[in-house]
mmCIF file of C-alpha atoms and ligand atoms in Angstrom:
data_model
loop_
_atom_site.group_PDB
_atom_site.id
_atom_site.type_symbol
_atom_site.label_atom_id
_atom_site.label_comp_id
_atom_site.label_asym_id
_atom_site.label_seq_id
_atom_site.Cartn_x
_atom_site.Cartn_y
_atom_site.Cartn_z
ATOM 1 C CA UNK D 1 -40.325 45.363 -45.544
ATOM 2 C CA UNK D 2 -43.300 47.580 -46.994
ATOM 3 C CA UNK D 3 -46.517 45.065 -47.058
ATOM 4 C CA UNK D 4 -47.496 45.703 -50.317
ATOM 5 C CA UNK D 5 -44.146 44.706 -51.818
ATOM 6 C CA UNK D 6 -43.669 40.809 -52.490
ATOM 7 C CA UNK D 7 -40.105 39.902 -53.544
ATOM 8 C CA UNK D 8 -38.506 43.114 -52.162
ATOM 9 C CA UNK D 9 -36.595 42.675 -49.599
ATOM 10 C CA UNK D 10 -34.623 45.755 -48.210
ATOM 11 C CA UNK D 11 -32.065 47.820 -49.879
ATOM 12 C CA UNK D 12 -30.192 46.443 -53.029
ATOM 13 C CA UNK D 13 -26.241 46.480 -53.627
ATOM 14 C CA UNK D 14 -25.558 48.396 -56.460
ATOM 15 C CA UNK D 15 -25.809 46.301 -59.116
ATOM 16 C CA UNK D 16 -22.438 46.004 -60.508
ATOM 17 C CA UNK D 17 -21.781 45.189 -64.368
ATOM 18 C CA UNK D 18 -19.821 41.602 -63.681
ATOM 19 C CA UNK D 19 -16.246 41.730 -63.180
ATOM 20 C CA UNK D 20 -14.109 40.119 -65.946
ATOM 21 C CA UNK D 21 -13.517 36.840 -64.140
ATOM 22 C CA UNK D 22 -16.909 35.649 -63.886
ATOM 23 C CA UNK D 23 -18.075 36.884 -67.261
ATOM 24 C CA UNK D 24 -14.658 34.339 -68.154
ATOM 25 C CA UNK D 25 -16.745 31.517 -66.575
ATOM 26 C CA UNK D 26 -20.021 32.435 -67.894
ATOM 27 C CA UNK D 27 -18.117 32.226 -71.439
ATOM 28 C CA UNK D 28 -16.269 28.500 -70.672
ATOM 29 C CA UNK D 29 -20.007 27.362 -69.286
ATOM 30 C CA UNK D 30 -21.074 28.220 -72.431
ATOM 31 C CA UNK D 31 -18.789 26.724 -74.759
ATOM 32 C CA UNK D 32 -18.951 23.559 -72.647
ATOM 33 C CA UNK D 33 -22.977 23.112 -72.811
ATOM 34 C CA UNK D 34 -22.656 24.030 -76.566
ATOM 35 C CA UNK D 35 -19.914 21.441 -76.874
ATOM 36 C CA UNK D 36 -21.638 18.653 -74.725
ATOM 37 C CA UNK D 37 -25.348 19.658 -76.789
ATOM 38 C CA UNK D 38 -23.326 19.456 -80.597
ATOM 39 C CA UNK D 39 -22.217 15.738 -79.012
ATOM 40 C CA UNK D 40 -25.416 14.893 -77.177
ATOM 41 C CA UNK D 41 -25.366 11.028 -77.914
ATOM 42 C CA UNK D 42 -21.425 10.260 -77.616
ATOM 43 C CA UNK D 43 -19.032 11.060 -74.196
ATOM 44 C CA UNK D 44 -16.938 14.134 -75.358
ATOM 45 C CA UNK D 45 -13.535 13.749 -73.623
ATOM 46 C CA UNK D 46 -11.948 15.672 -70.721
ATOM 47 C CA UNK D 47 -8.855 16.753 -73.441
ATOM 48 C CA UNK D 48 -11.720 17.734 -75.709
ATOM 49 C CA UNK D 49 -12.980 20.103 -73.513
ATOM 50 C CA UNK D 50 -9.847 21.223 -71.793
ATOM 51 C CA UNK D 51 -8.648 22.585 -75.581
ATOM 52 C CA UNK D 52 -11.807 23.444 -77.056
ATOM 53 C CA UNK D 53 -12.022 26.194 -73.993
ATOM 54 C CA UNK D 54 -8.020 26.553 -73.532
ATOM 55 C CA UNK D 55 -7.852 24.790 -70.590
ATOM 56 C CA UNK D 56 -6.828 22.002 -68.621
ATOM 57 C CA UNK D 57 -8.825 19.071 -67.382
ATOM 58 C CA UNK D 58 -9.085 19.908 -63.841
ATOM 59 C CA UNK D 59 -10.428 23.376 -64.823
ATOM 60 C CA UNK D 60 -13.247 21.121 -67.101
ATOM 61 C CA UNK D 61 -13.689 18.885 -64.196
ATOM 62 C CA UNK D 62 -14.556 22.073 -62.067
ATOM 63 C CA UNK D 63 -16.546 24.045 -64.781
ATOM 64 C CA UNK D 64 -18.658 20.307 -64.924
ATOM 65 C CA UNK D 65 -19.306 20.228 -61.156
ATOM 66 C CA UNK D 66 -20.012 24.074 -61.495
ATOM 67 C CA UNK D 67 -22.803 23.198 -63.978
ATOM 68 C CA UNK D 68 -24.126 20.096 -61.919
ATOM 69 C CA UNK D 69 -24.813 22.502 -59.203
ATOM 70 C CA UNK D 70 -26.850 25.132 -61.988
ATOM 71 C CA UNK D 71 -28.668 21.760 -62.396
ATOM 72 C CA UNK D 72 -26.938 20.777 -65.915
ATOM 73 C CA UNK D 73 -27.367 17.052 -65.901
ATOM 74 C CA UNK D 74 -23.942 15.671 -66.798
ATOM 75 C CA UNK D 75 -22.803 12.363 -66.867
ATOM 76 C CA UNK D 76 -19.507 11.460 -66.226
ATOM 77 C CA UNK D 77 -15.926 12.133 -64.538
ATOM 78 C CA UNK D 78 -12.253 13.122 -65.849
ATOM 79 C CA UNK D 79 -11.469 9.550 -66.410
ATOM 80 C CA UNK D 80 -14.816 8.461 -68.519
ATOM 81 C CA UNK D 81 -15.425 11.948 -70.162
ATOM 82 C CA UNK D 82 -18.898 13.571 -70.048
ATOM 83 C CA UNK D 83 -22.275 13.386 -71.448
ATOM 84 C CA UNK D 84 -25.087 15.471 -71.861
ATOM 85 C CA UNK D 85 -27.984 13.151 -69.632
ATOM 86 C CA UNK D 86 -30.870 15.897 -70.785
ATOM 87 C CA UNK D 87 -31.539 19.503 -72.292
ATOM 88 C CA UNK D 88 -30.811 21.513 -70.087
ATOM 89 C CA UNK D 89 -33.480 24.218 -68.820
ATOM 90 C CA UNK D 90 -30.730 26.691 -69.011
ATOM 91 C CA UNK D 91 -31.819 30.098 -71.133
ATOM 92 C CA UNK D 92 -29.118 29.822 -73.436
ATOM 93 C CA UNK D 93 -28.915 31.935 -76.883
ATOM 94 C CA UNK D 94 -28.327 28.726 -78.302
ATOM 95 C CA UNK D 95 -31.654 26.998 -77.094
ATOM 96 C CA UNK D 96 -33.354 30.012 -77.326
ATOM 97 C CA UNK D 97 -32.456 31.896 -80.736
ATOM 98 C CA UNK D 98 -34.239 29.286 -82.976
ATOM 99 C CA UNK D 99 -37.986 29.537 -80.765
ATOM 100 C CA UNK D 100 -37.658 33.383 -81.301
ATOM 101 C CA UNK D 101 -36.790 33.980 -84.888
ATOM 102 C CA UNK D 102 -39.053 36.633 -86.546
ATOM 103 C CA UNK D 103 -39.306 38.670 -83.214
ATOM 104 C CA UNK D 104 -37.210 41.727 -82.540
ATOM 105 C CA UNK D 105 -35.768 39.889 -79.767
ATOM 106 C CA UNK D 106 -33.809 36.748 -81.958
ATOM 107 C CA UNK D 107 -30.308 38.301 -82.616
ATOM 108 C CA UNK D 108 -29.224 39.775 -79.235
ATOM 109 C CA UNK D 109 -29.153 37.657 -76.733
ATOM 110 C CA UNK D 110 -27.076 38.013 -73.583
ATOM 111 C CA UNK D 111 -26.447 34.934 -71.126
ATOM 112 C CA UNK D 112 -24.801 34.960 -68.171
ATOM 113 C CA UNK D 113 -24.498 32.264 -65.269
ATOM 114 C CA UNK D 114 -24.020 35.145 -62.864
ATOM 115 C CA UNK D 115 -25.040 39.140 -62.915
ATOM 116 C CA UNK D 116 -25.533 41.809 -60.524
ATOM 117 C CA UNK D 117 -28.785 43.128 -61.735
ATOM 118 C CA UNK D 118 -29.179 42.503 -66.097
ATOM 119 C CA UNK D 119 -31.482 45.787 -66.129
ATOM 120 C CA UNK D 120 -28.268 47.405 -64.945
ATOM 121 C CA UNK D 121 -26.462 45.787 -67.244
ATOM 122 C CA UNK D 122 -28.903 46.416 -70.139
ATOM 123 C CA UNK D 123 -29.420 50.309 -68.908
ATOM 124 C CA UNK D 124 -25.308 50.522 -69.093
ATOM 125 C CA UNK D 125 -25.150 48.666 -72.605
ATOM 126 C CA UNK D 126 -28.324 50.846 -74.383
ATOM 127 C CA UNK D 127 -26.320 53.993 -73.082
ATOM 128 C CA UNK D 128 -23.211 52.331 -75.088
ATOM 129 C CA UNK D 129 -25.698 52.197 -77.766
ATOM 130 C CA UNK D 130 -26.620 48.253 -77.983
ATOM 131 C CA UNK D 131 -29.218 47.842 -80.758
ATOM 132 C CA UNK D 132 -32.999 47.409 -79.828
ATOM 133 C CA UNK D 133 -34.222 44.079 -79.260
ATOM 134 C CA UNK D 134 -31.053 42.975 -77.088
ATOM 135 C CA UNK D 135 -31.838 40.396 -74.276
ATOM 136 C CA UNK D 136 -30.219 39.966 -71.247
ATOM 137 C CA UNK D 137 -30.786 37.010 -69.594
ATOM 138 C CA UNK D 138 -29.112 36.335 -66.221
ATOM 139 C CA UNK D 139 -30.097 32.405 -64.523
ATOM 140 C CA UNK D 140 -28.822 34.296 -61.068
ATOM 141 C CA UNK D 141 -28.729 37.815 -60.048
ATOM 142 C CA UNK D 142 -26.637 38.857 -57.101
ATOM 143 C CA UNK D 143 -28.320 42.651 -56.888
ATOM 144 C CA UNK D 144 -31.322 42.318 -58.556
ATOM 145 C CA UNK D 145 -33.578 45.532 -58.159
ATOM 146 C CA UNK D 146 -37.140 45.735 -58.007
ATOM 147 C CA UNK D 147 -39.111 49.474 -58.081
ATOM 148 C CA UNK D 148 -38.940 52.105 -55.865
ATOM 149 C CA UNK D 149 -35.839 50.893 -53.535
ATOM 150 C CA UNK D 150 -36.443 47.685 -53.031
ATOM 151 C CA UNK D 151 -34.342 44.473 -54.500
ATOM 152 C CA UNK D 152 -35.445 41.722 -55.983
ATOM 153 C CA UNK D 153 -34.580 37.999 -54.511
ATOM 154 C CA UNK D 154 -32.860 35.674 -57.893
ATOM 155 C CA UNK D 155 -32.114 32.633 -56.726
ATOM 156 C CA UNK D 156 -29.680 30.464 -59.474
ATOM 157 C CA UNK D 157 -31.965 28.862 -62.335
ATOM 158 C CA UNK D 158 -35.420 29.043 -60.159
ATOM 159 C CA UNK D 159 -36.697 31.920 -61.713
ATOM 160 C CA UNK D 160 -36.483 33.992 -64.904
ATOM 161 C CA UNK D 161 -34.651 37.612 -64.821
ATOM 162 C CA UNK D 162 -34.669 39.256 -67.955
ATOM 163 C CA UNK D 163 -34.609 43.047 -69.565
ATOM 164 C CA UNK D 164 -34.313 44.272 -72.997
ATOM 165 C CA UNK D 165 -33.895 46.759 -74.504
ATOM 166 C CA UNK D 166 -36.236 48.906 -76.538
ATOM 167 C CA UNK D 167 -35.944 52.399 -78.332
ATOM 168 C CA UNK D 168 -39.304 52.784 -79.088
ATOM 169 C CA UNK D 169 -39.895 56.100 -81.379
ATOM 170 C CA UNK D 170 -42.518 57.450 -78.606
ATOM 171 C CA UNK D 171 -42.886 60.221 -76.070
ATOM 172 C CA UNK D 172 -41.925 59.444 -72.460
ATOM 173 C CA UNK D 173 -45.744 59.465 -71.197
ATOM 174 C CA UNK D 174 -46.139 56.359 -73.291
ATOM 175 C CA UNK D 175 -43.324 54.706 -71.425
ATOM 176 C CA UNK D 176 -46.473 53.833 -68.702
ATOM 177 C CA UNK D 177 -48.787 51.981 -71.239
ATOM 178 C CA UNK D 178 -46.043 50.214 -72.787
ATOM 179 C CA UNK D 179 -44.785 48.781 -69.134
ATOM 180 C CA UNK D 180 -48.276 47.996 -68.598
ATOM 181 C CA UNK D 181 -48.060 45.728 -72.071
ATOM 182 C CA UNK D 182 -45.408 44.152 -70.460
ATOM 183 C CA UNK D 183 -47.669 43.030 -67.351
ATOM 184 C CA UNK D 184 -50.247 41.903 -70.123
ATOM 185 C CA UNK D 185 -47.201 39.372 -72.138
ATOM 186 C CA UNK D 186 -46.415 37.857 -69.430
ATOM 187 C CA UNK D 187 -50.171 36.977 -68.282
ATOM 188 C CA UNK D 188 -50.240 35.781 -71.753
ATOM 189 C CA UNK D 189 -47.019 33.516 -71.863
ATOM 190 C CA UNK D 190 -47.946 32.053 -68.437
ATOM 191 C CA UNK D 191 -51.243 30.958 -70.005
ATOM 192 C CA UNK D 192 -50.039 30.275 -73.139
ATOM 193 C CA UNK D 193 -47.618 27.297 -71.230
ATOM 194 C CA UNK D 194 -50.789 26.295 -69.032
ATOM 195 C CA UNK D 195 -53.829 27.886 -69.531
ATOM 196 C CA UNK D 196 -55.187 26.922 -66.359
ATOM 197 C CA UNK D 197 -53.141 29.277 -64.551
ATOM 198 C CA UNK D 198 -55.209 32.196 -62.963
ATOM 199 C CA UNK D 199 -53.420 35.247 -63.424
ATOM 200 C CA UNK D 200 -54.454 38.784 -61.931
ATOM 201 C CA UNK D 201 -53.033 42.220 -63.109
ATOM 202 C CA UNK D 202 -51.979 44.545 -59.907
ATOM 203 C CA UNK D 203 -51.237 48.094 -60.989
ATOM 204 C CA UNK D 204 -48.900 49.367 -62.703
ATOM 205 C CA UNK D 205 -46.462 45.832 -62.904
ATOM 206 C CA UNK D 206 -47.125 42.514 -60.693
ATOM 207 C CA UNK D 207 -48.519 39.754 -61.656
ATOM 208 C CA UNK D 208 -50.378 37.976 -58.781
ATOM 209 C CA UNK D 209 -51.794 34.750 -58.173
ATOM 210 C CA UNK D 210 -54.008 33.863 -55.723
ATOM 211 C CA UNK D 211 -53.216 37.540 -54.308
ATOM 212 C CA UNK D 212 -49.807 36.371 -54.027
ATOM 213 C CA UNK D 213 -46.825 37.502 -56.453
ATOM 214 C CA UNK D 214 -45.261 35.593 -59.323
ATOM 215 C CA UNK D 215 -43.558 38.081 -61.277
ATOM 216 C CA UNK D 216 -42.289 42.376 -61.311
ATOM 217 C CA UNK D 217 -41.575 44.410 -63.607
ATOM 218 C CA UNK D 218 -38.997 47.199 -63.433
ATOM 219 C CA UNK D 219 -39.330 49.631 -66.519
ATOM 220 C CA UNK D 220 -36.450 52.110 -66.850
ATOM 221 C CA UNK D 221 -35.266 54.680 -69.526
ATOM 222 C CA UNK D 222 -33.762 57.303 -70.428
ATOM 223 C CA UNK D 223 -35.755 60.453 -72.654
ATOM 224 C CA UNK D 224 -35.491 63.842 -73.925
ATOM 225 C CA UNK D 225 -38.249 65.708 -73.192
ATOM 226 C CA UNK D 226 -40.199 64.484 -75.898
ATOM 227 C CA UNK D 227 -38.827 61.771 -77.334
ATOM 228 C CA UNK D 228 -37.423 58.091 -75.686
ATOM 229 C CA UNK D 229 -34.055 57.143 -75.847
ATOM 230 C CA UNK D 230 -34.256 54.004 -74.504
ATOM 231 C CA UNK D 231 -36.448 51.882 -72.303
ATOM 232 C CA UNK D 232 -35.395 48.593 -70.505
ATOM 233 C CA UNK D 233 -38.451 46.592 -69.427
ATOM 234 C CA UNK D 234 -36.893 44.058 -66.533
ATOM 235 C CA UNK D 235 -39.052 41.284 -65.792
ATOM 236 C CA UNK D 236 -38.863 38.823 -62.690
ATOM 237 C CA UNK D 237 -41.069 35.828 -62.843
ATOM 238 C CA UNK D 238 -40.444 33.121 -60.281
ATOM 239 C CA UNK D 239 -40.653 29.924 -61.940
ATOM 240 C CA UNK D 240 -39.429 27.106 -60.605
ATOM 241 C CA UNK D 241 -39.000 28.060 -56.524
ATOM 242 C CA UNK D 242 -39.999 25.628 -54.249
ATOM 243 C CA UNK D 243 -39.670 28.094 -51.249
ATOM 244 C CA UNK D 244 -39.230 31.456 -50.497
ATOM 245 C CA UNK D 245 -36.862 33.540 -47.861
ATOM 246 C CA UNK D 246 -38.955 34.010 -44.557
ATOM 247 C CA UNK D 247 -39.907 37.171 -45.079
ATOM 248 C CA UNK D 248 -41.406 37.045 -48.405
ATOM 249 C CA UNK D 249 -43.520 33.773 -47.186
ATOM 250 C CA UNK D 250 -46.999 34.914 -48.042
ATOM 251 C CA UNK D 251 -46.189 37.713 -50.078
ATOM 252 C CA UNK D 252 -44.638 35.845 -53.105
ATOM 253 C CA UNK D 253 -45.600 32.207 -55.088
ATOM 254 C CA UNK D 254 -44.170 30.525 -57.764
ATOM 255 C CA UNK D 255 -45.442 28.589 -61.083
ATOM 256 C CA UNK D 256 -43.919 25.585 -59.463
ATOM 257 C CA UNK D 257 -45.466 26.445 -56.261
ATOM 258 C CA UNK D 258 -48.903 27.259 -57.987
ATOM 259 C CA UNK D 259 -49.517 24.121 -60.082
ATOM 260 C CA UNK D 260 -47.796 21.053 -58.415
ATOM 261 C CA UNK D 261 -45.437 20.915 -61.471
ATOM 262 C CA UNK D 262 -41.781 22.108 -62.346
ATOM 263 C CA UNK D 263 -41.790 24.575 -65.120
ATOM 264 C CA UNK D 264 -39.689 25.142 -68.547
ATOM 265 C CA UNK D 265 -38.010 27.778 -68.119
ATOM 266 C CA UNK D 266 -36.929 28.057 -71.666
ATOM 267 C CA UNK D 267 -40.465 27.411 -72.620
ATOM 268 C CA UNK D 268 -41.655 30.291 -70.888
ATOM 269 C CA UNK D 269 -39.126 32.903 -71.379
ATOM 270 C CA UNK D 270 -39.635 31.938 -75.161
ATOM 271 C CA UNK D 271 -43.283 32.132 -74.881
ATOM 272 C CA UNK D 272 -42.619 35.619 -73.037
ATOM 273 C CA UNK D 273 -40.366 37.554 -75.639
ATOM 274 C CA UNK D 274 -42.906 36.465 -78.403
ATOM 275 C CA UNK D 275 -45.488 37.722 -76.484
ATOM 276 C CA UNK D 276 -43.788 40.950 -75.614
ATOM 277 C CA UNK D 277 -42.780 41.438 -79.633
ATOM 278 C CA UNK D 278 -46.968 41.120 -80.511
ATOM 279 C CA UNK D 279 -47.070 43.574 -77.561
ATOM 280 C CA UNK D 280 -44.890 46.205 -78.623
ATOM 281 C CA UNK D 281 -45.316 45.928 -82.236
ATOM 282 C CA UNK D 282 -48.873 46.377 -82.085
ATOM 283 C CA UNK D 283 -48.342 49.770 -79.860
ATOM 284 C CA UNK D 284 -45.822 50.686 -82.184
ATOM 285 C CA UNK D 285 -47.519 50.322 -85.708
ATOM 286 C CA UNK D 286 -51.207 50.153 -84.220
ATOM 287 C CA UNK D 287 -53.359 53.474 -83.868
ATOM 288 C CA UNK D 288 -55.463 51.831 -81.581
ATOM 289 C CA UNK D 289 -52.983 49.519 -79.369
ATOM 290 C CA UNK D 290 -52.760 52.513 -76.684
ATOM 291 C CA UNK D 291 -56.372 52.430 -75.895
ATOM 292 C CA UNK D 292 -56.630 48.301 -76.026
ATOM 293 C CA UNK D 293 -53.839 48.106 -73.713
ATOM 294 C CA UNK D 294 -55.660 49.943 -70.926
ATOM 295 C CA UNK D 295 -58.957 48.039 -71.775
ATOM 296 C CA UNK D 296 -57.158 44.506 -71.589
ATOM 297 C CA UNK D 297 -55.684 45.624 -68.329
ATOM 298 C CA UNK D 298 -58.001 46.978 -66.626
ATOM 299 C CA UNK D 299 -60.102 43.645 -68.223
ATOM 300 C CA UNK D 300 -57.561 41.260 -66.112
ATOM 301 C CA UNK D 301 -57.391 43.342 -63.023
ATOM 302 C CA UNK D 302 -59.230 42.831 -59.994
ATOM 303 C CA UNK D 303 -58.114 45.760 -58.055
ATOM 304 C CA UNK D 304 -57.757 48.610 -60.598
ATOM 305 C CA UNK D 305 -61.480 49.058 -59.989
ATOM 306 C CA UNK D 306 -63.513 49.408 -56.683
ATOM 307 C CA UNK D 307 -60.678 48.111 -54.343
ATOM 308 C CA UNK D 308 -60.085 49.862 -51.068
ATOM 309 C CA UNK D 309 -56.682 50.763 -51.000
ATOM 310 C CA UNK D 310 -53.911 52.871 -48.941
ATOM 311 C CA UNK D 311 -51.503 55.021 -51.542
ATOM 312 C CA UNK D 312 -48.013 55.066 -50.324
ATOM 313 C CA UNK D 313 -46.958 58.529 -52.293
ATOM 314 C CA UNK D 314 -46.984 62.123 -51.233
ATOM 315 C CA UNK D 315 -47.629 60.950 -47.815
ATOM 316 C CA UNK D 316 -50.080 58.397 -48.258
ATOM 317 C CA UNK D 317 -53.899 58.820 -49.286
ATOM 318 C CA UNK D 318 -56.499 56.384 -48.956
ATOM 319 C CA UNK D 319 -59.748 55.657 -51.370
ATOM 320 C CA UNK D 320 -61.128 53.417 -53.630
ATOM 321 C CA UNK D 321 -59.604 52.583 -56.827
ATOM 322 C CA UNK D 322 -61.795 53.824 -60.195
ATOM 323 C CA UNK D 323 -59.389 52.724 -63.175
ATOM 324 C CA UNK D 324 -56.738 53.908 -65.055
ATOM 325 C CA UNK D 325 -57.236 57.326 -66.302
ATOM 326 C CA UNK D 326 -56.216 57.818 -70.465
ATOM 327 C CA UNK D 327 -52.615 58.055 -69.777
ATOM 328 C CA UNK D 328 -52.741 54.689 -67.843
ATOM 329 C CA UNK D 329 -52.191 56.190 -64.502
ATOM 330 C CA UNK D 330 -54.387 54.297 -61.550
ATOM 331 C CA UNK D 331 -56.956 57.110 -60.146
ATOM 332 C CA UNK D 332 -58.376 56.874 -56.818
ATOM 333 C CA UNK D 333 -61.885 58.437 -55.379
ATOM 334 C CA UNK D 334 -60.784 60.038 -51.809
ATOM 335 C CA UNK D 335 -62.746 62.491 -49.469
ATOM 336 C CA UNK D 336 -60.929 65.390 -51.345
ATOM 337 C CA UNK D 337 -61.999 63.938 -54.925
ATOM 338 C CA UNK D 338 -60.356 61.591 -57.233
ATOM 339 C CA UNK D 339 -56.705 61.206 -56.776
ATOM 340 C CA UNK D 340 -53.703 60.006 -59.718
ATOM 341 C CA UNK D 341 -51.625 57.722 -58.473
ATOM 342 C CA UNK D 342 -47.998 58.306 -59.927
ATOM 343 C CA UNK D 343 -46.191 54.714 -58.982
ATOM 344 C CA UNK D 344 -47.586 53.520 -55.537
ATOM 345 C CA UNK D 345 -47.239 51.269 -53.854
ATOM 346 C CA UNK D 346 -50.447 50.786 -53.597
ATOM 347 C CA UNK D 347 -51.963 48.305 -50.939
ATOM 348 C CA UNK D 348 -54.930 46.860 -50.073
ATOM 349 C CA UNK D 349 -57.080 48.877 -47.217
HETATM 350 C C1 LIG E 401 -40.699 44.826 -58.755
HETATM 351 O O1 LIG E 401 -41.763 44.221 -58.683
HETATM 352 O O2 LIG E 401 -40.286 45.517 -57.822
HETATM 353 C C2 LIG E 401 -39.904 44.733 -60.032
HETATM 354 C C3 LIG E 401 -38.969 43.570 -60.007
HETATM 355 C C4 LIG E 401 -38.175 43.416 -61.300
HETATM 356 C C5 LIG E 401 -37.172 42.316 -61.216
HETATM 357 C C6 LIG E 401 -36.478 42.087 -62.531
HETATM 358 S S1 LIG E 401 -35.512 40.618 -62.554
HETATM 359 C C7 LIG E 401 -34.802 41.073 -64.057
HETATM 360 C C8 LIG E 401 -34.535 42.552 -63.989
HETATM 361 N N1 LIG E 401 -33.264 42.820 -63.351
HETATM 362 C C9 LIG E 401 -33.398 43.456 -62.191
HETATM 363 O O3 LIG E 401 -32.464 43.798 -61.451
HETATM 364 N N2 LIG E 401 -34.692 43.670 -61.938
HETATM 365 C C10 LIG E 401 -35.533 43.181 -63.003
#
């Protein structure tokens, strides 16, 4: 595993779009919570379920102990019927639609219990032509990708994994500045939910605290020369993980882990996709959004500036880091002169 790359961890499986089966489940999950949340203060029967998804009431009894272990609290057995104990922190269109209405991102919104990678689901669907502002949202990703070829560890309901899709009417060398926006929504979300969480910036997409990560960004699309297509921005924040896989111990934190405290997940992924709509609105319709992006980053960045670092790109360079040049690329002062950095990674000397 390359040092400078919390949360990756080796090669990923392909990410494969899920197979009919589960995307069956994820839809009788659904229609359960939604049933159980419409009833929240009576016990909804067994029978109830079992026709309101076509089923029987051993398939609800499974589908119930399926949710207990997603952490759904759910009261109850097949004799007694079940009850909703709490709202669930799960980041259902149905919890979520109403906290994002006036943002591009309230009418689209794709849930699923289990997904290979949702950027590779959201890259397929945009191709298919899926309108802008679609969400998918995934509470556990079983080949989630992170940049270069790295994956991306999603454990079920600890952390947030979600891309959407964009078609913003700009030229591909914008693409940069407008993943860097995305860096700079979700410092703001995270201290929008508790503002005494100290965020840094690491070029061109982590979010870091105490040098450590809490959340990548994977920013993908597809251009003409001159003109976007589409862009998915795929964002991995990990929430709600009280531990990490060995290898990434040191390399990558958690909210959870950071303040003490378990996290809304809902909360935050709501406070995210607002933040990313001011983001991207304001680059679309503002003249001067490109040149405030690079400013704010480069503001809430401790190592875009005078940082000895090691370049891992054609063949690896070392120098100090001087800011991002006007395009938003990272430049670096070397023996030879300064250097652009394309993507990195870039690691600390
Ligand atoms: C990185 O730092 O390498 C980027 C990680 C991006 C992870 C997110 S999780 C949601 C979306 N789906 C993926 O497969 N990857 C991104």
């Amino acid at each position: 595993m390359k040092k400078n790359a919390p949360i990756r961890r080796g090669k990923p499986s392909r990410g494969h779009p899920p197979v009919a089966q589960e995307r069956a489940v994820d839809v009788r999950l659904g229609r359960i919570v939604r049933l159980l949340m419409e009833h929240a203060t009576v016990v909804v029967s067994g029978t109830k379920i079992a026709r309101e998804i076509s089923s029987n009431r051993s398939e609800v009894w499974r589908l119930i102990q399926q949710l207990r272990g997603l952490g759904v609290d759910v009261a109850g057995h097949p004799a007694t019927g079940y009850q909703l104990k709490s709202v669930p922190d799960l980041l259902l269109p149905d919890i979520l639609v109403p906290l994002l209405r006036g943002t591009i991102f309230d009418a689209h919104l794709h849930h699923f219990y289990k997904i290979g990678s949702t950027n590779t689901a959201a890259m397929a669907a945009a191709a298919a032509g899926i309108a802008e502002g679609s969400v998918f949202l995934a509470e556990e990703q079983t080949a989630g990708r992170g940049r270069g070829s790295n994956s991306w560890e999603s454990a079920r309901s600890a952390g947030i994994y979600c891309s959407v899709v964009l078609r913003p009417p700009l030229p591909p060398s914008e693409v940069l500045v407008l993943a860097l926006a995305a860096g700079l929504a979700v410092r703001a979300a995270i201290a929008q939910v508790d503002s005494r969480v100290n965020t840094d910036l690491k070029w061109p997409n982590d979010v870091l605290i105490e040098g450590k990560k809490v959340c990548g960004i994977l920013t993908e699309m597809n251009s003409e020369a001159t003109q976007v297509r589409y862009v998915v921005v795929g964002i991995g924040i990990n929430v709600n993980q009280a531990n990490f896989p060995k290898e990434l111990e040191g390399e990558a934190i958690s909210l959870r882990l950071a303040t003490g405290s378990e996290w809304s997940r809902v909360q935050l992924t709501a406070a995210l996709l607002k933040s990313l709509d001011r983001e991207y609105r304001n680059l679309l319709e503002n003249p001067d959004a490109h040149d405030s992006i690079l400013r704010r980053f480069q503001e809430r960045s401790s190592s875009v500036r005078g940082r000895s670092v090691h370049v891992d790109e054609n063949g690896g360079f070392e120098g100090v880091t001087e800011g991002l040049d006007s395009r938003g690329f990272l430049q670096v002062r070397t023996v030879q002169g300064v250097r652009r950095v394309l993507s990195g990674p870039v690691r600390p000397k």
